[in-house]
Coordinates of C-alpha atoms and ligand atoms in Angstrom, one line a residue:
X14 CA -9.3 23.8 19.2
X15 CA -10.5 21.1 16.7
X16 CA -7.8 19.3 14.7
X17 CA -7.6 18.1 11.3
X18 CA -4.9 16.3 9.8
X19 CA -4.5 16.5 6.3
X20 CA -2.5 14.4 4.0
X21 CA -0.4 15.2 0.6
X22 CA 1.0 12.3 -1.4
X23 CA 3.7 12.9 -3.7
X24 CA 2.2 14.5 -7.0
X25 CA 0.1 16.8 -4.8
X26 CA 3.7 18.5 -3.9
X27 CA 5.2 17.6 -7.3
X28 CA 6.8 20.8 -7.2
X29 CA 7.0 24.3 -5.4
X30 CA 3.4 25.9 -7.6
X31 CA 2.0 22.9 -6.1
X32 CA 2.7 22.8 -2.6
X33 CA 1.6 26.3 -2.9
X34 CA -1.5 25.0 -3.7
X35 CA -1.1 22.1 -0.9
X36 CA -0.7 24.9 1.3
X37 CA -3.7 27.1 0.1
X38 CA -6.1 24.1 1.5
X39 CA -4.1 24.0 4.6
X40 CA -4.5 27.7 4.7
X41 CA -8.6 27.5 4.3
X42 CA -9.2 25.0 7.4
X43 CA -6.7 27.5 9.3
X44 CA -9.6 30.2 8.6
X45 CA -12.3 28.0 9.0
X46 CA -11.1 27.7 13.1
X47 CA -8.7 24.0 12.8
X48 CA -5.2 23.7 13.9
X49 CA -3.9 21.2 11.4
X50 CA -1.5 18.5 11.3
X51 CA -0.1 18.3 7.6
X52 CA 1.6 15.2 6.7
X53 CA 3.7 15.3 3.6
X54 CA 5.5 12.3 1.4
X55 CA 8.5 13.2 -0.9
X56 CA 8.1 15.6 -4.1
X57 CA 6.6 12.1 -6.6
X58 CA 9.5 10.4 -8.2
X59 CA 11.7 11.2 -5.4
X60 CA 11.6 8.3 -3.1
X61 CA 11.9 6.1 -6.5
X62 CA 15.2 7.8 -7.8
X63 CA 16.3 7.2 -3.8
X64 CA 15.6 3.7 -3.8
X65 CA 17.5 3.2 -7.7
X66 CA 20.3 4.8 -5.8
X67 CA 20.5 2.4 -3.2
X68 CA 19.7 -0.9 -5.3
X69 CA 22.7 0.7 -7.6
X70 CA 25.3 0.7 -4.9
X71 CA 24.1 -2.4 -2.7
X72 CA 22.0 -5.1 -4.0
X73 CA 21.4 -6.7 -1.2
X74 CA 21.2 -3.5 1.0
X75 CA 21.9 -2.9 4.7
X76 CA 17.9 -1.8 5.7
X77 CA 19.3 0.3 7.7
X78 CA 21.1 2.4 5.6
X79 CA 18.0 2.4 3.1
X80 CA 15.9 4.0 5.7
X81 CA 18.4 6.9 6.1
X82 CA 18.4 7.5 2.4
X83 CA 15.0 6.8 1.3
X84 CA 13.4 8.6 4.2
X85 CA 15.3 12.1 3.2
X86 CA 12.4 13.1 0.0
X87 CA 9.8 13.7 2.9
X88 CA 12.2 16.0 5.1
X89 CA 12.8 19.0 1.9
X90 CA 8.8 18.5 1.6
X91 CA 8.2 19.1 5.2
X92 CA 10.1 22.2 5.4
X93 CA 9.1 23.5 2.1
X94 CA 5.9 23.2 3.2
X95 CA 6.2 24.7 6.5
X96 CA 7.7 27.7 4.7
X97 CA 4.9 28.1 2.2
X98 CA 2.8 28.7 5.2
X99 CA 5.0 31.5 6.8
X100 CA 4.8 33.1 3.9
X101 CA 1.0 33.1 3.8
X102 CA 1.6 34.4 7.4
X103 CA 0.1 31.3 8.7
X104 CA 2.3 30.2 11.7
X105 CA 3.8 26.8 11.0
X106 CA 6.6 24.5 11.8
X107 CA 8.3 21.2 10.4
X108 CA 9.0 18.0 12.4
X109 CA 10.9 14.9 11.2
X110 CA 10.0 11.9 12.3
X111 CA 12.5 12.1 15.3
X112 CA 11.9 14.9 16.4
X113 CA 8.1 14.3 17.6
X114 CA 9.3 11.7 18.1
X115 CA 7.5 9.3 15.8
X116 CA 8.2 5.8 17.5
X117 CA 8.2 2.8 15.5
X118 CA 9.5 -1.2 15.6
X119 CA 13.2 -1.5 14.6
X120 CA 12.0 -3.4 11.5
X121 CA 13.1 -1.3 8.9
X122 CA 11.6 -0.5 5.7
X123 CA 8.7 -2.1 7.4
X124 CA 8.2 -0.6 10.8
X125 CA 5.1 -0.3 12.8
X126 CA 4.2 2.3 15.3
X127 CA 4.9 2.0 18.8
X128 CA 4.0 5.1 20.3
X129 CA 3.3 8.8 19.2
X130 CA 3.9 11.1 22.5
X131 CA 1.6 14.1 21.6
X132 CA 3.6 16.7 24.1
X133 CA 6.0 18.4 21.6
X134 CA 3.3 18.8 19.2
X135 CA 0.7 20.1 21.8
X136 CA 3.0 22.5 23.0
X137 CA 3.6 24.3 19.7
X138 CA -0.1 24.6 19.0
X139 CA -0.1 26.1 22.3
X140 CA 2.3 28.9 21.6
X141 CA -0.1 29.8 19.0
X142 CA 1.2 27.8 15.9
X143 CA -1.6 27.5 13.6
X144 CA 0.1 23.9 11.7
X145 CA 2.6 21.3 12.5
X146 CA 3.7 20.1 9.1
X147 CA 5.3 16.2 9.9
X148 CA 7.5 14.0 7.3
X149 CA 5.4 11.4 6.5
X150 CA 6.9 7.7 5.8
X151 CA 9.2 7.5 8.5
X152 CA 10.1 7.2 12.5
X153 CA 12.5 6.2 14.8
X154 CA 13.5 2.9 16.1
X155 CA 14.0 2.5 19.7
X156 CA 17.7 2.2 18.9
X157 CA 17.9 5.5 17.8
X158 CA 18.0 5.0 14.0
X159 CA 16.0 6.4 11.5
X160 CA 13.0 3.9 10.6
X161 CA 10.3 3.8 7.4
X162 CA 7.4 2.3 7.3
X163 CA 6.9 0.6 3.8
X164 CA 6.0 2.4 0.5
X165 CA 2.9 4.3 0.7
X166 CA 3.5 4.7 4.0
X167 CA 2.7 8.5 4.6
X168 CA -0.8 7.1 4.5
X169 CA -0.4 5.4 7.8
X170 CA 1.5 8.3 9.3
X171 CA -1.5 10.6 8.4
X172 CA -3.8 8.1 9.9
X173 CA -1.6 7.3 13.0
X174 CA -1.5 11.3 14.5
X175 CA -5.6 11.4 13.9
X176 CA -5.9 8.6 15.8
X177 CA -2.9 9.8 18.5
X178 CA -4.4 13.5 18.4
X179 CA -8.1 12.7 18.3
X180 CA -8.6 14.6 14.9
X181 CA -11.9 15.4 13.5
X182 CA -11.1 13.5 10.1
X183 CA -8.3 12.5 8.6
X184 CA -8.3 13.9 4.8
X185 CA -5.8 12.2 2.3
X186 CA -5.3 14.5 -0.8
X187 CA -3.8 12.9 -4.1
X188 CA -4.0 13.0 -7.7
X189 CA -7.8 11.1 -8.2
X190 CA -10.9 12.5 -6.6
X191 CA -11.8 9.7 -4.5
X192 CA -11.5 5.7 -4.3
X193 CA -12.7 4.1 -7.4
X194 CA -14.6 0.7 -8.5
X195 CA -10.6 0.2 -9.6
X196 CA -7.8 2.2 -10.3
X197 CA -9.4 5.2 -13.0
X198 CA -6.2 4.8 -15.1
X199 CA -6.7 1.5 -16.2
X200 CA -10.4 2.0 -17.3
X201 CA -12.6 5.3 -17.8
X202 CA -15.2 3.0 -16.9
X203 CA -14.0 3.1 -13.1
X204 CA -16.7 4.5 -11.0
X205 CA -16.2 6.6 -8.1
X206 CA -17.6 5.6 -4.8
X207 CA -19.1 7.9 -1.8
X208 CA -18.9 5.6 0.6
X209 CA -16.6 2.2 0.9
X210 CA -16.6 -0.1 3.9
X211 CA -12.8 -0.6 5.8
X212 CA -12.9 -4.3 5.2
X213 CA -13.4 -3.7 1.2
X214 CA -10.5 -1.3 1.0
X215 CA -8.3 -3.2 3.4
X216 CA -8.3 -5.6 0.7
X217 CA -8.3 -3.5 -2.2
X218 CA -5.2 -1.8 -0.6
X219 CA -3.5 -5.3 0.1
X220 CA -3.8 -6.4 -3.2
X221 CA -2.5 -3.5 -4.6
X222 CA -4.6 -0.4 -4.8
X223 CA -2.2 2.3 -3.6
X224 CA -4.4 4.5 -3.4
X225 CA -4.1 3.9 0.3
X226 CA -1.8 1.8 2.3
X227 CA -2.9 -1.2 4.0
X228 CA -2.1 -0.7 7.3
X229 CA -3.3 3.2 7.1
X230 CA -6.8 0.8 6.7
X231 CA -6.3 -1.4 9.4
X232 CA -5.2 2.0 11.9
X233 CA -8.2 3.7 10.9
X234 CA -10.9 1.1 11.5
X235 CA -9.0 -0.1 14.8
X236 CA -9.2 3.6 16.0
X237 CA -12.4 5.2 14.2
X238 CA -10.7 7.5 12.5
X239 CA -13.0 9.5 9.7
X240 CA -10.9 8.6 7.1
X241 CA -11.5 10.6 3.6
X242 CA -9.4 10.9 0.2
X243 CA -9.9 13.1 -2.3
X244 CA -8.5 15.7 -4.5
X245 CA -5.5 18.3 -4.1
X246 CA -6.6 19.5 -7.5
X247 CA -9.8 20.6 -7.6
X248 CA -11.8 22.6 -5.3
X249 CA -13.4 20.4 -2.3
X250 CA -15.4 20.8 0.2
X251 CA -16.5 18.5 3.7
X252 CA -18.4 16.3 1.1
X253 CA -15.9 15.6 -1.5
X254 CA -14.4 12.3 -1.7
X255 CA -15.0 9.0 -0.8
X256 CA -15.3 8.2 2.9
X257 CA -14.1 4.9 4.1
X258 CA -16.5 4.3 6.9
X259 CA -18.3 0.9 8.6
X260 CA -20.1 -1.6 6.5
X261 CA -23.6 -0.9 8.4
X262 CA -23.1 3.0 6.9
X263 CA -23.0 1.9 3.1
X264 CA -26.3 1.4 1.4
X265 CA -25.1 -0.1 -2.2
X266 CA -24.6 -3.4 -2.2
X267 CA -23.2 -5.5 -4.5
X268 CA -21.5 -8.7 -4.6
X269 CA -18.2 -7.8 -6.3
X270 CA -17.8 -4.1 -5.1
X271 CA -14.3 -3.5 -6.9
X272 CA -11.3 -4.9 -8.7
X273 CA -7.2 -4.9 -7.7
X274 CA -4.5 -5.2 -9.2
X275 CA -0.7 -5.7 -8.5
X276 CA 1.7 -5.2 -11.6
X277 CA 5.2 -6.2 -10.2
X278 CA 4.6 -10.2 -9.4
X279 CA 6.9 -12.7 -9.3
X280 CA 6.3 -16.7 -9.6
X281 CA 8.7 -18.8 -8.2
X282 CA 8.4 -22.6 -8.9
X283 CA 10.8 -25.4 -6.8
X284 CA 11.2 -28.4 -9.4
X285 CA 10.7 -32.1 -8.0
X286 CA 11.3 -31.2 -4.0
X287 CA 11.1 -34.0 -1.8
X288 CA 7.6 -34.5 -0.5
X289 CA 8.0 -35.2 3.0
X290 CA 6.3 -33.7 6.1
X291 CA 8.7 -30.5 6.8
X292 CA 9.1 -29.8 3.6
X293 CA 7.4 -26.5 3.4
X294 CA 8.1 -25.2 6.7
X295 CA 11.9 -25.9 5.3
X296 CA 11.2 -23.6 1.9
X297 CA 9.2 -21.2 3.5
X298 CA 11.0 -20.3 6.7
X299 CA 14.0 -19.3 5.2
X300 CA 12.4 -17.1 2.8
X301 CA 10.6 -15.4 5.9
X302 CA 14.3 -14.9 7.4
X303 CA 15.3 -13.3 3.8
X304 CA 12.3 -11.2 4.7
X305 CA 10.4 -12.5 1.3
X306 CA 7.1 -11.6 1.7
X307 CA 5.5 -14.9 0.1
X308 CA 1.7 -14.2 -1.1
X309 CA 0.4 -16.8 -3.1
X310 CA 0.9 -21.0 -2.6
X311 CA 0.3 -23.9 -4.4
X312 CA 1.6 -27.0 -3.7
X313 CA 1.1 -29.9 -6.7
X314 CA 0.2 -33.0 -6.5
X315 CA 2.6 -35.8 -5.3
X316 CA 4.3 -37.9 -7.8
X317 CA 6.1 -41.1 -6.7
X318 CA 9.6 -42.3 -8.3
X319 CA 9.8 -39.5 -10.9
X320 CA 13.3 -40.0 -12.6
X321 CA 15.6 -40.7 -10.2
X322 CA 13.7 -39.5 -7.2
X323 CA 13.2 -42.2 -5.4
X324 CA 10.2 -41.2 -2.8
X325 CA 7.5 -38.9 -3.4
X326 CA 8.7 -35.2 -5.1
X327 CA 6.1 -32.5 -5.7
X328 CA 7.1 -29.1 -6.9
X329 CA 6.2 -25.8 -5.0
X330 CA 4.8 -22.4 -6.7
X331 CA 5.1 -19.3 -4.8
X332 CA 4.4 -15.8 -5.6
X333 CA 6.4 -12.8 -4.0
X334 CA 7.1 -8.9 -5.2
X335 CA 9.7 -9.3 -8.0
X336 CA 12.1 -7.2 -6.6
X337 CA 12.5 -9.8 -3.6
X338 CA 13.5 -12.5 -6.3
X339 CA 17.0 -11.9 -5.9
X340 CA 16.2 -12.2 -2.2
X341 CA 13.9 -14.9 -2.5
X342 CA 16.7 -16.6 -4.9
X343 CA 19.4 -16.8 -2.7
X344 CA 18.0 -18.3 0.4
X345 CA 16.9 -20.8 -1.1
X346 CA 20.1 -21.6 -2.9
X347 CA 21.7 -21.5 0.9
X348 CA 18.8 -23.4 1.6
X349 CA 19.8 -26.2 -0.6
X350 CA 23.8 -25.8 0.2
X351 CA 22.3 -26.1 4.2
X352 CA 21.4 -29.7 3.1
X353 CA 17.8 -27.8 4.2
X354 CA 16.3 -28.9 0.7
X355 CA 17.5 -30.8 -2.6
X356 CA 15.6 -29.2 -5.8
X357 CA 16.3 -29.8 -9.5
X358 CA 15.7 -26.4 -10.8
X359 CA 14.5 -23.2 -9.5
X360 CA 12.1 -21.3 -12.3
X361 CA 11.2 -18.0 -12.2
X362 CA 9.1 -16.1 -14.1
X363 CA 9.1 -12.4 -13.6
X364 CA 5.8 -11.5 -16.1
X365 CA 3.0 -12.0 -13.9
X366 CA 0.4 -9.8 -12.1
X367 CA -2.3 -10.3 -9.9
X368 CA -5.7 -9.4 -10.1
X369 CA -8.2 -9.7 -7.7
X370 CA -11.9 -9.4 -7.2
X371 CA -13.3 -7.9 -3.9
X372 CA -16.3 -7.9 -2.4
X373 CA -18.1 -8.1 0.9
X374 CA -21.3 -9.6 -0.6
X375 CA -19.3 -12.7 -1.4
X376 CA -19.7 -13.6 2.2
X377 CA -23.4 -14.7 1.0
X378 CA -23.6 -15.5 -2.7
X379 CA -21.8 -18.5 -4.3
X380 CA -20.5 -18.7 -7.9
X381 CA -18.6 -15.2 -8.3
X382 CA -15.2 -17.3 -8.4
X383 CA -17.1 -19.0 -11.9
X384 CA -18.1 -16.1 -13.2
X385 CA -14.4 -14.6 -12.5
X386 CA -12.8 -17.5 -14.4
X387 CA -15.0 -17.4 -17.0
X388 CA -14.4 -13.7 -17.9
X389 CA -11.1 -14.8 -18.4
X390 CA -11.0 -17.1 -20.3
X391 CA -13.7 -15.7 -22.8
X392 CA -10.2 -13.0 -23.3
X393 CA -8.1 -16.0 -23.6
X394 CA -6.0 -15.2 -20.0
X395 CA -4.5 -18.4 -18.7
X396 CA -4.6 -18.3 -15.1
X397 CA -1.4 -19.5 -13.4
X398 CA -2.0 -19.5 -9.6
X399 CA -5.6 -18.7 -7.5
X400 CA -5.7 -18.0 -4.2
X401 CA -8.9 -16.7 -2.7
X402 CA -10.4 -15.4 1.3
X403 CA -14.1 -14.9 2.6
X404 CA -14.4 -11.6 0.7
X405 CA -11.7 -11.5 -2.7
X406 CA -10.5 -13.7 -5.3
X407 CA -7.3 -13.5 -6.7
X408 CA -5.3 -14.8 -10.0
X409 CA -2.1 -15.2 -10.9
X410 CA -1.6 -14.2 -14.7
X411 CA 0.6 -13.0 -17.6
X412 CA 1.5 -9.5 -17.2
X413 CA 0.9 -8.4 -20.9
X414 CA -2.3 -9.1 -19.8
X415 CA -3.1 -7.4 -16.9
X416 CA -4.9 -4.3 -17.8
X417 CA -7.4 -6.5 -20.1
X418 CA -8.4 -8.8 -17.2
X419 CA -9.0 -5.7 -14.6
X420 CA -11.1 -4.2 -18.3
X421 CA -13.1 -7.7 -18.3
X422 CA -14.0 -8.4 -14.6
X423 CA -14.7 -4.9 -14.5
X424 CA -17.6 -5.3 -17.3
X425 CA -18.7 -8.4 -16.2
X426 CA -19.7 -7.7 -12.7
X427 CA -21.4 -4.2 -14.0
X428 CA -19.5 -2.1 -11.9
X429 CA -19.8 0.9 -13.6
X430 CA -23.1 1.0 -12.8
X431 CA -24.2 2.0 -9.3
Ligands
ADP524 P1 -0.1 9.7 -3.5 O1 1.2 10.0 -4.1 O2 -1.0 10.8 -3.4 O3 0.0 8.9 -2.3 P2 -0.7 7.2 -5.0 O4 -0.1 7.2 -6.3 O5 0.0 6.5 -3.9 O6 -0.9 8.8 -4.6 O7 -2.2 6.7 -5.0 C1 -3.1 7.3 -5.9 C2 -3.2 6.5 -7.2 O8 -3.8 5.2 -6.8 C3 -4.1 7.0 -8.2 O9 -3.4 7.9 -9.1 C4 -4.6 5.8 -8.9 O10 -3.9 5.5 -10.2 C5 -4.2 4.6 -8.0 N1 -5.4 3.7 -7.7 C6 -5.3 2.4 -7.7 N2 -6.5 1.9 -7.4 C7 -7.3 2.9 -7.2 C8 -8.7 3.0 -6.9 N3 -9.5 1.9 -6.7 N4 -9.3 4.2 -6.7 C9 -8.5 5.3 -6.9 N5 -7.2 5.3 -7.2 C10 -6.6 4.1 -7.4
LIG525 N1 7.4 8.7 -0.4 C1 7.0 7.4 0.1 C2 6.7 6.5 -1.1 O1 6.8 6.9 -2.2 C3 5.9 7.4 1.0 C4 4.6 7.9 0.5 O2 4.5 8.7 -0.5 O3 3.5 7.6 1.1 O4 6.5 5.3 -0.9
MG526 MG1 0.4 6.9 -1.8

């Protein structure tokens, strides 16, 4: 039989009318000849109002029991889901992550894959089950204990059973019709696209498009998995959408192809640390232990006998999510009791946002970053920290500002136009 799997994110099962609806499309590919593998995420807002309750009882959680907690929203989808079908008389059954089982890294709330066995899977379809309807989001560690696999992550479970069952495509339904020029809510000038190569939306997604997850990217173009998103609203068909697919498939080309953005930033600066060879490897290597996920870097220049330093100091920006700040805060305050690193003051400033310019054609033309600073400051945006890679560009600014850059570098690099 061919396979589909088929992907609903959380607004697309908001609510019992619409994972009816969820479960009419599932129904359609039924008739059409497909068994289907339907991954589901949590009911939308659910996995939010699970992580508020575990930030409320423990700041500094046990990741462990997060993933028990968090992971739940998916399970009532899944056999809510799985039910809808029987009642359309469509054969169907419900699998938690364990149960496939789903293997993953014991790195919790950010767990990888290790293995998907396909057997218990294979030999439901074989009994004549028509759907197996998975929890999306989470696994199991090899201890035993209930893993997820980073927000977003029903993305990469989709992805990871096309790849492990050889499915036809691999169809992501959500609440926009396909991947945009950037995200359609911050500008109606956002332009869908048919086509978008994996290296463009692999950075898209890491610098904050969650439209897809980042590593649901990476899975796909590792294992050439047709890889489609598109609407659970609106009627679709096998063209609807926007395919992410090779570069050598796309025929638009443009230099700057879309535009990012990622709302909850945090900038850390050290003030006056000792500028000494070690010195970063000394900041930054606890914060990997806290499990910090540093993005952006800048180290200043050196000053020399600056109060009553008496050897070089410098000070040290950083840029992490802002709900690691508590996180990022306290190792480096043991840090500093360790006798790891002496620093006058530790500043934070929670306002910020990134936003990025992506593009593969930046490979070959020069001058975009220019044109990128430019559009900003014709809107008066200070730029704090810049950080860019082969194919993006990426800023560091004032969040009250965010929506007005993505607006601007939009414009300026004519993206609504095809
Ligand atoms: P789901 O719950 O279905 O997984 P998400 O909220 O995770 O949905 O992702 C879909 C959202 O991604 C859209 O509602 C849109 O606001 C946002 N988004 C951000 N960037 C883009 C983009 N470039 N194209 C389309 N959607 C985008
Ligand atoms: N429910 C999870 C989240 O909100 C996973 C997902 O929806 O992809 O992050
Ligand atoms: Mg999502």
């Amino acid at each position: 039989m061919p396979l589909l799997v088929m992907k609903f994110g959380g607004t697309s099962v908001a609510d019992l009318a619409r994972i009816k609806n969820a479960a009419q499309k599932v129904k359609r590919e039924v008739e059409r000849g497909y068994d289907v593998i339907v991954i589901v995420s949590a009911m939308s807002g659910k996995t939010n109002e699970l992580v508020g309750w575990v930030e409320q009882t423990s700041p500094l959680f046990d990741a462990r029991e997060y993933d028990a907690i968090v992971s739940s929203g998916e399970n009532v989808t899944a056999g809510l889901m799985a039910l809808t079908l029987q009642e359309m008389d469509i054969p169907a059954r419900s699998w938690q992550g364990w149960q496939v089982p789903i293997n993953t890294t014991s790195a919790h709330s950010a767990a990888r894959f290790v293995s998907i066995p396909r057997d218990n899977l294979d030999a439901k379809f074989a009994e004549g089950f028509k759907v197996a309807v998975v929890a999306g989001f989470q696994g199991v560690s090899p201890e035993g204990r209930i893993t997820t696999l980073g927000r977003g992550g029903s993305d990469t479970t989709a992805v990871a059973f096309a790849a492990a069952f050889g499915a036809e495509r691999c169809d992501i339904y959500t609440d926009v019709d396909g991947i945009y020029t950037t995200d359609p809510r911050i500008t109606s000038k956002a332009r869908k696209l048919e086509k978008i190569a994996f290296e463009e939306m692999l950075e898209l997604a890491s610098l904050g498009a969650k439209v897809l997850q980042t590593r649901s990217v990476e899975l796909a173009m590792r294992y050439k998995v047709r890889l489609r998103v598109l609407s659970s609203f609106e009627d679709t068909d096998e063209n609807s959408g926007t395919l992410v697919c090779d570069e050598d498939e796309i025929m638009e080309s443009k230099v700057v192809s879309g535009v990012a953005y990622s709302r909850d930033e945090a900038k850390i600066t050290l003030v006056t640390v000792e500028d000494r060879p070690g010195i970063a490897a000394a900041i930054f290597g606890p914060l990997a232990e806290a499990g910090v996920n540093v993005d952006m870097i800048v180290q200043n220049i050196s000053e020399r006998d600056y109060d009553d330093h008496p050897g070089a100091v410098t000070d040290m920006t950083f840029s992490c999510p802002v709900n690691q700040v508590a996180r990022a805060r306290k190792a480096m305050e043991d840090a500093m009791a360790a006798g790891l690193i002496a620093y006058d003051e530790l500043n934070v400033d929670t306002d910020v946002a990134k936003v990025s310019v992506v593009g593969i054609g930046m490979r070959s033309h020069a001058g975009v970053a220019a044109t990128m600073f430019k559009a900003l400051s014709q809107e008066n945006v200070n730029i704090k920290v810049i950080s860019t890679s082969e194919i993006k560009i990426s800023v560091l600014i004032d969040r009250k500002y965010m929506e007005l850059a993505v607006q601007a570098l939009h414009d300026t690099f004519d993206l609504d136009k095809a």
